[in-house]
CSV table of C-alpha atoms in Angstrom, one decimal:
chain,number,residue,atom,x,y,z
A,680,UNK,CA,-30.3,19.1,-7.4
A,681,UNK,CA,-29.4,15.5,-7.1
A,682,UNK,CA,-29.9,13.9,-3.7
A,683,UNK,CA,-26.2,13.0,-3.5
A,684,UNK,CA,-25.4,16.8,-3.8
A,685,UNK,CA,-27.9,17.7,-1.1
A,686,UNK,CA,-26.1,15.6,1.5
A,687,UNK,CA,-22.6,15.3,2.9
A,688,UNK,CA,-21.2,11.9,4.1
A,689,UNK,CA,-19.3,12.0,7.4
A,690,UNK,CA,-16.9,9.0,7.9
A,691,UNK,CA,-14.6,7.9,10.6
A,692,UNK,CA,-12.4,4.8,10.3
A,693,UNK,CA,-11.0,2.4,12.8
A,694,UNK,CA,-8.1,0.3,11.5
A,695,UNK,CA,-6.8,-2.7,13.5
A,696,UNK,CA,-3.3,-3.5,12.5
A,697,UNK,CA,-1.7,-6.7,13.7
A,698,UNK,CA,1.9,-6.0,14.6
A,699,UNK,CA,4.9,-7.7,13.0
A,700,UNK,CA,6.2,-9.4,16.1
A,701,UNK,CA,7.2,-13.0,16.5
A,702,UNK,CA,5.2,-13.5,19.7
A,703,UNK,CA,1.8,-12.4,21.1
A,704,UNK,CA,1.2,-9.3,23.2
A,705,UNK,CA,1.5,-11.0,26.7
A,706,UNK,CA,3.0,-14.4,26.1
A,707,UNK,CA,5.4,-16.3,23.8
A,708,UNK,CA,2.9,-17.9,21.5
A,709,UNK,CA,3.8,-17.7,17.8
A,710,UNK,CA,2.1,-15.2,15.6
A,711,UNK,CA,2.9,-16.9,12.3
A,712,UNK,CA,-0.2,-17.0,9.9
A,713,UNK,CA,-1.7,-20.1,8.6
A,714,UNK,CA,-1.1,-22.6,11.4
A,715,UNK,CA,-3.7,-25.3,12.2
A,716,UNK,CA,-6.5,-24.1,14.5
A,717,UNK,CA,-5.7,-24.0,18.2
A,718,UNK,CA,-2.0,-24.9,17.8
A,719,UNK,CA,-0.6,-21.4,18.7
A,720,UNK,CA,-2.0,-21.3,22.2
A,721,UNK,CA,-0.6,-21.7,25.7
A,722,UNK,CA,-2.0,-21.6,29.2
A,723,UNK,CA,-1.8,-17.8,29.1
A,724,UNK,CA,-3.8,-17.3,25.8
A,725,UNK,CA,-6.2,-20.0,27.1
A,726,UNK,CA,-6.7,-18.0,30.3
A,727,UNK,CA,-5.9,-20.9,32.6
A,728,UNK,CA,-6.2,-20.1,36.3
A,729,UNK,CA,-3.1,-18.6,37.8
A,730,UNK,CA,-1.5,-17.5,34.6
A,731,UNK,CA,-0.1,-14.0,34.4
A,732,UNK,CA,0.6,-11.7,31.3
A,733,UNK,CA,4.2,-10.5,30.5
A,734,UNK,CA,4.5,-7.4,28.3
A,735,UNK,CA,6.0,-7.8,24.8
A,736,UNK,CA,8.3,-4.7,24.8
A,737,UNK,CA,8.6,-4.8,21.0
A,738,UNK,CA,4.9,-3.8,20.8
A,739,UNK,CA,5.6,-0.6,22.6
A,740,UNK,CA,8.4,0.2,20.3
A,741,UNK,CA,6.3,-0.3,17.2
A,742,UNK,CA,3.4,1.8,18.6
A,743,UNK,CA,5.8,4.7,19.3
A,744,UNK,CA,7.4,4.4,15.9
A,745,UNK,CA,4.1,4.7,14.1
A,746,UNK,CA,3.0,7.5,16.4
A,747,UNK,CA,6.2,9.5,15.6
A,748,UNK,CA,5.8,8.9,11.9
A,749,UNK,CA,2.2,10.2,12.0
A,750,UNK,CA,3.0,13.2,14.1
A,751,UNK,CA,1.1,12.0,17.2
A,752,UNK,CA,1.7,13.2,20.7
A,753,UNK,CA,3.3,10.3,22.5
A,754,UNK,CA,1.8,9.8,26.0
A,755,UNK,CA,4.6,9.3,28.6
A,756,UNK,CA,2.7,7.6,31.4
A,757,UNK,CA,0.8,4.5,30.2
A,758,UNK,CA,-1.3,1.6,31.5
A,759,UNK,CA,-3.6,-1.1,30.3
A,760,UNK,CA,-7.2,-1.7,31.2
A,761,UNK,CA,-9.6,-4.6,31.2
A,762,UNK,CA,-12.5,-4.3,28.7
A,763,UNK,CA,-15.1,-6.7,30.2
A,764,UNK,CA,-17.5,-8.5,27.9
A,765,UNK,CA,-18.4,-12.2,27.3
A,766,UNK,CA,-18.0,-13.9,24.0
A,767,UNK,CA,-17.1,-17.5,23.2
A,768,UNK,CA,-13.8,-16.6,21.5
A,769,UNK,CA,-12.6,-14.4,24.5
A,770,UNK,CA,-11.3,-17.0,27.0
A,771,UNK,CA,-10.6,-14.5,29.8
A,772,UNK,CA,-14.0,-12.8,29.7
A,773,UNK,CA,-12.2,-9.5,29.1
A,774,UNK,CA,-9.9,-7.9,26.6
A,775,UNK,CA,-6.7,-6.1,27.7
A,776,UNK,CA,-6.7,-2.8,25.9
A,777,UNK,CA,-5.5,0.8,26.1
A,778,UNK,CA,-8.8,2.1,24.7
A,779,UNK,CA,-9.3,4.5,27.7
A,780,UNK,CA,-5.7,5.7,27.8
A,781,UNK,CA,-4.0,5.5,24.4
A,782,UNK,CA,-0.3,5.7,23.9
A,783,UNK,CA,-0.6,8.1,20.9
A,784,UNK,CA,-3.0,11.1,20.7
A,785,UNK,CA,-3.8,13.1,17.6
A,786,UNK,CA,-1.7,12.9,14.5
A,787,UNK,CA,-2.5,13.0,10.8
A,788,UNK,CA,-2.2,11.0,7.6
A,789,UNK,CA,-1.6,12.8,4.3
A,790,UNK,CA,-3.7,11.4,1.5
A,791,UNK,CA,-4.1,12.1,-2.3
A,792,UNK,CA,-7.2,10.7,-4.0
A,793,UNK,CA,-7.2,9.2,-7.5
A,794,UNK,CA,-8.3,12.6,-9.0
A,795,UNK,CA,-5.3,14.3,-7.4
A,796,UNK,CA,-7.1,16.0,-4.4
A,797,UNK,CA,-4.7,16.3,-1.4
A,798,UNK,CA,-5.8,16.4,2.2
A,799,UNK,CA,-4.9,15.3,5.7
A,800,UNK,CA,-7.0,12.9,7.7
A,801,UNK,CA,-6.8,13.7,11.4
A,802,UNK,CA,-6.3,11.0,13.9
A,803,UNK,CA,-8.0,10.8,17.3
A,804,UNK,CA,-5.7,8.2,18.8
A,805,UNK,CA,-3.6,5.0,18.4
A,806,UNK,CA,-3.8,2.4,21.2
A,807,UNK,CA,-2.4,-1.1,21.9
A,808,UNK,CA,-4.7,-4.0,22.6
A,809,UNK,CA,-4.9,-7.8,22.3
A,810,UNK,CA,-7.0,-9.5,19.7
A,811,UNK,CA,-9.8,-12.0,20.4
A,812,UNK,CA,-10.0,-15.5,18.9
A,813,UNK,CA,-12.1,-16.3,15.9
A,814,UNK,CA,-15.6,-17.8,15.7
A,815,UNK,CA,-16.2,-20.0,12.6
A,816,UNK,CA,-19.8,-20.5,11.7
A,817,UNK,CA,-19.6,-22.5,8.5
A,818,UNK,CA,-17.7,-25.7,9.5
A,819,UNK,CA,-20.5,-27.5,11.3
A,820,UNK,CA,-24.2,-27.4,10.8
A,821,UNK,CA,-25.2,-27.3,14.5
A,822,UNK,CA,-22.1,-25.7,16.1
A,823,UNK,CA,-19.9,-22.6,16.0
A,824,UNK,CA,-16.2,-23.5,16.1
A,825,UNK,CA,-13.6,-21.5,17.9
A,826,UNK,CA,-10.0,-21.0,16.9
A,827,UNK,CA,-7.9,-19.3,19.6
A,828,UNK,CA,-4.7,-18.9,17.5
A,829,UNK,CA,-5.5,-15.2,17.2
A,830,UNK,CA,-6.3,-14.7,20.9
A,831,UNK,CA,-3.7,-12.4,22.4
A,832,UNK,CA,-2.3,-11.2,19.0
A,833,UNK,CA,-0.8,-7.7,19.4
A,834,UNK,CA,-2.9,-5.0,17.7
A,835,UNK,CA,-2.7,-1.3,17.2
A,836,UNK,CA,-6.1,0.4,16.8
A,837,UNK,CA,-5.8,3.5,14.7
A,838,UNK,CA,-8.9,5.8,15.0
A,839,UNK,CA,-9.6,8.8,12.8
A,840,UNK,CA,-11.7,11.8,13.7
A,841,UNK,CA,-15.0,12.0,11.7
A,842,UNK,CA,-13.3,14.0,9.1
A,843,UNK,CA,-13.5,11.9,5.9
A,844,UNK,CA,-16.2,13.0,3.5
A,845,UNK,CA,-16.2,10.4,0.7
A,846,UNK,CA,-15.5,6.8,-0.1
A,847,UNK,CA,-12.6,7.9,-2.4
A,848,UNK,CA,-10.9,9.8,0.5
A,849,UNK,CA,-11.4,6.7,2.8
A,850,UNK,CA,-9.8,4.5,0.1
A,851,UNK,CA,-6.9,6.9,-0.2
A,852,UNK,CA,-6.5,7.1,3.6
A,853,UNK,CA,-6.4,3.3,4.1
A,854,UNK,CA,-3.9,3.0,1.2
A,855,UNK,CA,-1.6,5.7,2.6
A,856,UNK,CA,-1.9,4.2,6.2
A,857,UNK,CA,-1.1,0.7,4.9
A,858,UNK,CA,2.0,2.0,3.0
A,859,UNK,CA,3.3,3.7,6.2
A,860,UNK,CA,2.7,0.5,8.3
A,861,UNK,CA,4.6,-1.6,5.8
A,862,UNK,CA,7.3,1.0,5.3
A,863,UNK,CA,8.1,1.1,9.1
A,864,UNK,CA,7.8,-2.7,9.5
A,865,UNK,CA,4.9,-2.2,11.9
A,866,UNK,CA,2.4,-4.4,10.1
A,867,UNK,CA,2.5,-6.4,6.9
A,868,UNK,CA,-0.8,-4.9,5.8
A,869,UNK,CA,-2.2,-8.2,4.4
A,870,UNK,CA,-5.9,-7.6,4.7
A,871,UNK,CA,-6.8,-10.9,3.1
A,872,UNK,CA,-5.0,-12.7,6.0
A,873,UNK,CA,-6.8,-10.5,8.6
A,874,UNK,CA,-3.6,-8.7,9.8
A,875,UNK,CA,-5.2,-5.4,8.9
A,876,UNK,CA,-9.0,-4.9,9.3
A,877,UNK,CA,-11.1,-1.8,9.0
A,878,UNK,CA,-14.4,-0.7,10.5
A,879,UNK,CA,-16.2,2.3,9.0
A,880,UNK,CA,-18.5,4.6,10.9
A,881,UNK,CA,-20.8,6.4,8.4
A,882,UNK,CA,-23.5,9.1,8.6
A,883,UNK,CA,-25.0,11.6,6.3
A,884,UNK,CA,-26.2,15.2,6.9
A,885,UNK,CA,-27.6,18.0,4.8
A,886,UNK,CA,-24.9,19.9,2.8
A,887,UNK,CA,-23.7,22.8,4.9
A,888,UNK,CA,-24.8,21.4,8.2
A,889,UNK,CA,-22.0,20.8,10.8
A,890,UNK,CA,-23.9,18.5,13.2
A,891,UNK,CA,-23.1,14.8,13.5
A,892,UNK,CA,-26.1,12.7,12.7
A,893,UNK,CA,-26.9,9.0,13.6
A,894,UNK,CA,-24.2,6.8,12.3
A,895,UNK,CA,-24.0,3.1,11.4
A,896,UNK,CA,-20.8,1.0,11.7
A,897,UNK,CA,-19.7,-1.5,9.0
A,898,UNK,CA,-17.4,-4.0,10.6
A,899,UNK,CA,-14.4,-6.0,9.4
A,900,UNK,CA,-13.8,-4.8,5.9
A,901,UNK,CA,-11.1,-7.0,4.6
A,902,UNK,CA,-9.7,-5.2,1.5
A,903,UNK,CA,-9.2,-1.5,0.6
A,904,UNK,CA,-11.5,-2.0,-2.4
A,905,UNK,CA,-14.2,-3.3,-0.1
A,906,UNK,CA,-13.8,-0.3,2.2
A,907,UNK,CA,-14.7,2.0,-0.7
A,908,UNK,CA,-17.5,-0.2,-2.0
A,909,UNK,CA,-19.2,-0.7,1.4
A,910,UNK,CA,-19.0,3.0,2.2
A,911,UNK,CA,-20.5,4.0,-1.2
A,912,UNK,CA,-23.4,1.5,-0.5
A,913,UNK,CA,-24.0,2.8,3.0
A,914,UNK,CA,-24.0,6.5,1.8
A,915,UNK,CA,-26.5,5.6,-0.9
A,916,UNK,CA,-28.7,3.7,1.6
A,917,UNK,CA,-28.6,6.4,4.3
A,918,UNK,CA,-29.5,9.1,1.8
A,919,UNK,CA,-32.5,7.0,0.5
A,920,UNK,CA,-33.7,6.5,4.1
A,921,UNK,CA,-33.4,10.2,4.8
A,922,UNK,CA,-35.2,11.2,1.6
A,923,UNK,CA,-38.1,8.8,2.4
A,924,UNK,CA,-38.4,10.2,5.9
A,925,UNK,CA,-37.4,7.0,7.7
A,926,UNK,CA,-35.6,7.1,11.0
A,927,UNK,CA,-31.9,5.9,10.7
A,928,UNK,CA,-31.1,3.4,13.5
A,929,UNK,CA,-27.7,3.3,15.1
A,930,UNK,CA,-26.6,-0.2,14.3
A,931,UNK,CA,-23.7,-2.5,13.4
A,932,UNK,CA,-23.6,-3.9,9.9
A,933,UNK,CA,-21.5,-6.2,7.8
A,934,UNK,CA,-20.6,-6.2,4.1
A,935,UNK,CA,-21.2,-9.1,1.7
A,936,UNK,CA,-18.5,-8.7,-1.0
A,937,UNK,CA,-20.1,-11.4,-3.3
A,938,UNK,CA,-23.5,-9.7,-3.3
A,939,UNK,CA,-22.1,-6.2,-2.9
A,940,UNK,CA,-24.5,-5.4,-0.1
A,941,UNK,CA,-24.5,-4.5,3.6
A,942,UNK,CA,-26.8,-6.1,6.1
A,943,UNK,CA,-27.6,-5.5,9.8
A,944,UNK,CA,-25.9,-7.5,12.5
A,945,UNK,CA,-27.3,-5.8,15.6
A,946,UNK,CA,-28.8,-2.5,16.8
A,947,UNK,CA,-26.9,-0.3,19.2
A,948,UNK,CA,-29.3,1.9,21.1
A,949,UNK,CA,-26.8,2.9,23.8
A,950,UNK,CA,-23.0,2.8,24.2
A,951,UNK,CA,-21.9,-0.6,25.7
A,952,UNK,CA,-20.7,-0.5,29.3
A,953,UNK,CA,-17.5,-2.5,29.3
A,954,UNK,CA,-16.7,-1.6,32.9
A,955,UNK,CA,-13.1,-0.6,32.2
A,956,UNK,CA,-10.7,-0.7,35.1
A,957,UNK,CA,-6.8,-0.7,35.2
A,958,UNK,CA,-5.3,-4.2,34.5
A,959,UNK,CA,-4.0,-5.3,37.9
A,960,UNK,CA,-1.6,-7.9,36.5
A,961,UNK,CA,0.4,-5.4,34.3
A,962,UNK,CA,2.4,-2.5,35.9
A,963,UNK,CA,2.1,1.0,34.3
A,964,UNK,CA,5.0,2.0,32.2
A,965,UNK,CA,6.7,5.3,31.4
A,966,UNK,CA,8.2,6.4,28.1
A,967,UNK,CA,11.4,8.5,28.6
A,968,UNK,CA,13.1,11.1,26.4
A,969,UNK,CA,16.0,8.6,25.9
A,970,UNK,CA,13.6,5.9,24.8
A,971,UNK,CA,11.9,8.2,22.3
A,972,UNK,CA,15.3,9.4,20.9
A,973,UNK,CA,16.4,5.8,20.5
A,974,UNK,CA,13.2,5.0,18.5
A,975,UNK,CA,13.7,8.1,16.3
A,976,UNK,CA,17.3,7.0,15.4
A,977,UNK,CA,16.0,3.6,14.3
A,978,UNK,CA,13.3,5.0,12.0
A,979,UNK,CA,13.9,5.0,8.3
A,980,UNK,CA,13.4,8.1,6.1
A,981,UNK,CA,9.7,8.3,5.5
A,982,UNK,CA,8.4,7.9,1.9
A,983,UNK,CA,7.2,11.5,1.5
A,984,UNK,CA,10.7,12.9,2.5
A,985,UNK,CA,12.4,10.3,0.2
A,986,UNK,CA,10.2,11.2,-2.7
A,987,UNK,CA,11.1,14.9,-2.4
A,988,UNK,CA,14.8,13.9,-2.2
A,989,UNK,CA,14.6,11.8,-5.4
A,990,UNK,CA,13.0,14.7,-7.2
A,991,UNK,CA,15.4,17.4,-5.9
A,992,UNK,CA,18.7,15.5,-5.9
A,993,UNK,CA,18.3,13.2,-8.9
A,994,UNK,CA,15.9,15.2,-11.1
A,995,UNK,CA,13.3,12.5,-11.2
A,996,UNK,CA,9.7,13.3,-12.2
A,997,UNK,CA,7.0,13.2,-9.5
A,998,UNK,CA,5.5,10.1,-11.2
A,999,UNK,CA,8.9,8.2,-11.1
A,1000,UNK,CA,9.5,9.3,-7.5
A,1001,UNK,CA,6.0,8.1,-6.5
A,1002,UNK,CA,6.6,4.8,-8.1
A,1003,UNK,CA,10.0,4.3,-6.5
A,1004,UNK,CA,8.8,5.2,-3.0
A,1005,UNK,CA,5.6,3.0,-3.1
A,1006,UNK,CA,7.5,0.1,-1.4
A,1007,UNK,CA,10.4,0.4,1.0
A,1008,UNK,CA,12.3,-2.6,-0.3
A,1009,UNK,CA,12.2,-1.2,-3.8
A,1010,UNK,CA,13.2,2.3,-2.6
A,1011,UNK,CA,16.2,0.8,-0.7
A,1012,UNK,CA,17.2,-1.1,-3.8
A,1013,UNK,CA,17.0,2.0,-6.0
A,1014,UNK,CA,19.1,4.0,-3.5
A,1015,UNK,CA,21.7,1.2,-3.6
A,1016,UNK,CA,21.6,1.2,-7.4
A,1017,UNK,CA,22.3,5.0,-7.5
A,1018,UNK,CA,25.6,4.3,-5.7
A,1019,UNK,CA,26.7,2.4,-8.8
A,1020,UNK,CA,25.5,4.7,-11.6
A,1021,UNK,CA,24.9,8.4,-12.2
A,1022,UNK,CA,22.4,7.7,-14.9
A,1023,UNK,CA,19.5,8.6,-12.6
A,1024,UNK,CA,16.6,8.9,-15.0
A,1025,UNK,CA,17.6,5.8,-17.0
A,1026,UNK,CA,17.9,3.9,-13.7
A,1027,UNK,CA,14.4,5.0,-12.7
A,1028,UNK,CA,13.1,3.9,-16.1
A,1029,UNK,CA,14.7,0.5,-15.7
A,1030,UNK,CA,13.4,0.1,-12.2
A,1031,UNK,CA,9.8,1.0,-12.9
A,1032,UNK,CA,9.8,-0.8,-16.3
A,1033,UNK,CA,11.8,-4.0,-17.1
A,1034,UNK,CA,13.0,-4.8,-13.6
A,1035,UNK,CA,9.6,-4.4,-12.0
A,1036,UNK,CA,7.9,-6.3,-14.8
A,1037,UNK,CA,10.3,-9.2,-14.5
A,1038,UNK,CA,9.8,-9.4,-10.7
A,1039,UNK,CA,6.1,-9.3,-11.1
A,1040,UNK,CA,6.1,-12.0,-13.8
A,1041,UNK,CA,8.3,-14.2,-11.6
A,1042,UNK,CA,6.5,-13.3,-8.5
A,1043,UNK,CA,9.7,-12.4,-6.7
A,1044,UNK,CA,11.0,-9.6,-4.5
A,1045,UNK,CA,13.4,-7.0,-6.0
A,1046,UNK,CA,16.0,-8.4,-3.6
A,1047,UNK,CA,15.8,-11.7,-5.6
A,1048,UNK,CA,16.4,-10.1,-9.0
A,1049,UNK,CA,18.9,-12.4,-10.7
A,1050,UNK,CA,21.4,-9.6,-11.6
A,1051,UNK,CA,23.4,-8.0,-8.9
A,1052,UNK,CA,23.1,-4.3,-8.4
A,1053,UNK,CA,26.5,-3.6,-10.0
A,1054,UNK,CA,25.5,-5.8,-13.0
A,1055,UNK,CA,22.3,-4.0,-13.4
A,1056,UNK,CA,24.1,-0.6,-13.2
A,1057,UNK,CA,26.5,-1.8,-15.9
A,1058,UNK,CA,23.6,-2.7,-18.2
A,1059,UNK,CA,22.0,0.7,-17.6
A,1060,UNK,CA,25.2,2.6,-18.3
A,1061,UNK,CA,25.9,0.5,-21.4
A,1062,UNK,CA,22.4,1.1,-22.8
A,1063,UNK,CA,22.9,4.8,-22.0
A,1064,UNK,CA,25.8,4.9,-24.4
A,1065,UNK,CA,23.4,4.3,-27.3
A,1066,UNK,CA,25.2,1.2,-28.7
A,1067,UNK,CA,22.0,-0.7,-28.1
A,1068,UNK,CA,18.5,0.8,-28.0
A,1069,UNK,CA,16.4,0.5,-24.8
A,1070,UNK,CA,13.8,-1.8,-26.2
A,1071,UNK,CA,16.3,-4.4,-27.3
A,1072,UNK,CA,18.4,-4.0,-24.1
A,1073,UNK,CA,15.3,-4.4,-21.9
A,1074,UNK,CA,14.2,-7.6,-23.6
A,1075,UNK,CA,16.8,-9.6,-25.4
A,1076,UNK,CA,19.9,-8.3,-23.7
A,1077,UNK,CA,18.4,-8.5,-20.2
A,1078,UNK,CA,17.3,-12.0,-20.8
A,1079,UNK,CA,20.7,-13.0,-22.1
A,1080,UNK,CA,22.4,-11.6,-19.0
A,1081,UNK,CA,19.9,-13.3,-16.7
A,1082,UNK,CA,20.7,-16.6,-18.3
A,1083,UNK,CA,24.5,-16.1,-18.1
A,1084,UNK,CA,25.5,-13.6,-15.4
A,1085,UNK,CA,29.2,-14.1,-16.2
A,1086,UNK,CA,29.2,-12.1,-19.4
A,1087,UNK,CA,29.2,-8.3,-19.6
A,1088,UNK,CA,26.5,-6.3,-21.5
A,1089,UNK,CA,29.0,-5.5,-24.2
A,1090,UNK,CA,30.0,-9.1,-24.7
A,1091,UNK,CA,26.3,-10.3,-24.8
A,1092,UNK,CA,25.3,-7.5,-27.3
A,1093,UNK,CA,28.1,-8.5,-29.7
A,1094,UNK,CA,27.4,-12.2,-29.4
A,1095,UNK,CA,23.7,-11.6,-30.2
A,1096,UNK,CA,24.4,-9.0,-32.9
A,1097,UNK,CA,22.3,-6.4,-31.1
A,1098,UNK,CA,24.6,-3.3,-31.6
A,1099,UNK,CA,22.7,-0.4,-33.1
A,1100,UNK,CA,23.4,0.5,-36.7
A,1101,UNK,CA,24.4,4.1,-37.1
A,1102,UNK,CA,26.2,3.9,-40.4
A,1103,UNK,CA,24.4,6.5,-42.6
A,1104,UNK,CA,24.8,4.4,-45.8
A,1105,UNK,CA,23.0,1.4,-44.2
A,1106,UNK,CA,20.4,3.6,-42.7
A,1107,UNK,CA,19.9,5.5,-45.9
A,1108,UNK,CA,19.2,2.2,-47.7
A,1109,UNK,CA,16.4,1.3,-45.2
A,1110,UNK,CA,15.0,4.8,-45.3
A,1111,UNK,CA,14.8,4.7,-49.1
A,1112,UNK,CA,13.0,1.3,-49.0
A,1113,UNK,CA,10.6,2.6,-46.3
A,1114,UNK,CA,9.7,5.7,-48.3
A,1115,UNK,CA,9.3,3.7,-51.5
A,1116,UNK,CA,6.9,1.3,-49.7
A,1117,UNK,CA,4.6,4.2,-48.6
A,1118,UNK,CA,4.1,6.6,-51.5
A,1119,UNK,CA,0.6,7.7,-50.4
A,1120,UNK,CA,1.9,8.5,-46.9
A,1121,UNK,CA,4.7,10.5,-48.4
A,1122,UNK,CA,2.1,12.8,-50.1
A,1123,UNK,CA,0.2,13.1,-46.8
A,1124,UNK,CA,3.3,14.0,-44.9
A,1125,UNK,CA,4.3,16.6,-47.4
A,1126,UNK,CA,0.8,18.1,-47.3
A,1127,UNK,CA,1.2,18.8,-43.6
A,1128,UNK,CA,0.6,15.5,-41.6
A,1129,UNK,CA,4.0,15.6,-39.9
A,1130,UNK,CA,2.9,13.1,-37.3
A,1131,UNK,CA,3.4,10.4,-39.9
A,1132,UNK,CA,7.1,10.5,-39.3
A,1133,UNK,CA,6.6,7.8,-36.7
A,1134,UNK,CA,5.0,5.5,-39.3
A,1135,UNK,CA,8.1,5.8,-41.5
A,1136,UNK,CA,10.4,5.3,-38.5
A,1137,UNK,CA,8.6,2.1,-37.6
A,1138,UNK,CA,9.0,0.8,-41.1
A,1139,UNK,CA,12.7,1.5,-40.9
A,1140,UNK,CA,12.9,-0.2,-37.6
A,1141,UNK,CA,11.1,-3.3,-39.0
A,1142,UNK,CA,13.4,-3.5,-42.0
A,1143,UNK,CA,16.5,-3.2,-39.8
A,1144,UNK,CA,15.2,-5.9,-37.4
A,1145,UNK,CA,15.4,-3.3,-34.6
A,1146,UNK,CA,19.1,-2.5,-35.0
A,1147,UNK,CA,18.7,1.0,-36.5
A,1148,UNK,CA,19.6,4.0,-34.4
A,1149,UNK,CA,16.2,5.4,-34.2
A,1150,UNK,CA,17.2,8.9,-33.1
A,1151,UNK,CA,19.5,9.2,-36.2
A,1152,UNK,CA,16.8,7.6,-38.4
A,1153,UNK,CA,14.2,10.2,-37.4
A,1154,UNK,CA,16.7,13.0,-38.2
A,1155,UNK,CA,17.5,11.5,-41.6
A,1156,UNK,CA,13.9,10.8,-42.4
A,1157,UNK,CA,12.9,14.5,-41.8
A,1158,UNK,CA,15.8,15.7,-44.0
A,1159,UNK,CA,14.7,13.3,-46.8
A,1160,UNK,CA,11.0,13.9,-46.6
A,1161,UNK,CA,11.2,17.7,-46.1
A,1162,UNK,CA,13.2,18.1,-49.3
């Protein structure tokens, strides 16, 4: 038995999501990313004497919205506490947090791994807190530099139960969570900008054992790929230590993406004593039934529900429905498109193919696609008539309409001589030429290799410069070759 089969990994994740608000949690400082160091600070975020925090109510709304989406229990009576510790990038000497009294309890996140295994990751809690500043160690040889732009940024900490058992499942969880955060407009999910960060708590135990063993924590994983890589490394390291009889120390580690290795930051023999006590400068707040109902009414249809709707109402495949609900902006665009055409499956093909490819190539949002929704619908409907084939329409005709949005698909197709040829005499001539050019393949086809029909069809397509009606060509080819 391989060592990896003798042990089970047990993983719990903590995700810090910076909220998509214009101002910080307790003051009006801007939250825009990329500003010069220490330019998005005020007397409040610098903790000047006499300053007082003022609650950003939008943060509460976003926390409740996420909690409802993830089936959490919303706690009605809430307060903040002070988490006391000293660090150079923490001007107050304490962090204001809900760690001891979270606004959301429980909940679950549905996940599907790359190999199609579905599960639900259980949540312990979601709570609000403010971020600390940032220590920068590589700008000066003899000093650590401090940037306090991030101090006071509004965060949600989303904590799972220790119920994840593989790096693949952790990868799927963070992917699903980020999709939900973006879908709801709670967080932009840009891990490379630090607006979503992940800490992983990892331990291993003998297969079949239900006890929790000594864990290590890998901090500040800044991409979903790195979450998986770091967890895989730690699982392997912990198994090797166990196999060699060494004692696993509870410690905090970091991940070096360039070297693909983890390294120890500090040991953690005991739980830190942060001396939590209620924040005296912020009053407790209550969430009413009316407030909850107002948040529910503002919430969009969630991607899982919309996916099932696309499948049941419009007859889309699960693959297409997954693709079209991967991003809310694209899902909204597709919904709007379906109000202009009843060609549901062709519309899905256009959205997941040519339209998406164009937007990716131009690095633009679907909302910046050059054709209006009714123009795109007209192109889809015209292609669906069969007068032009899809390949020609999705390349030459689409480009022509983008260059001149004043012409109709019919006008552009005629101007460019793109109309499909379905005259049987013309098609018959190209078919005869194709068969004559491939005498050996004709023998193979007639001896039973019926898959060669595609080779003959390709030859006809080439001779017709892509204008032949390929559905009719295939029919005529079979009649000719089978006789």
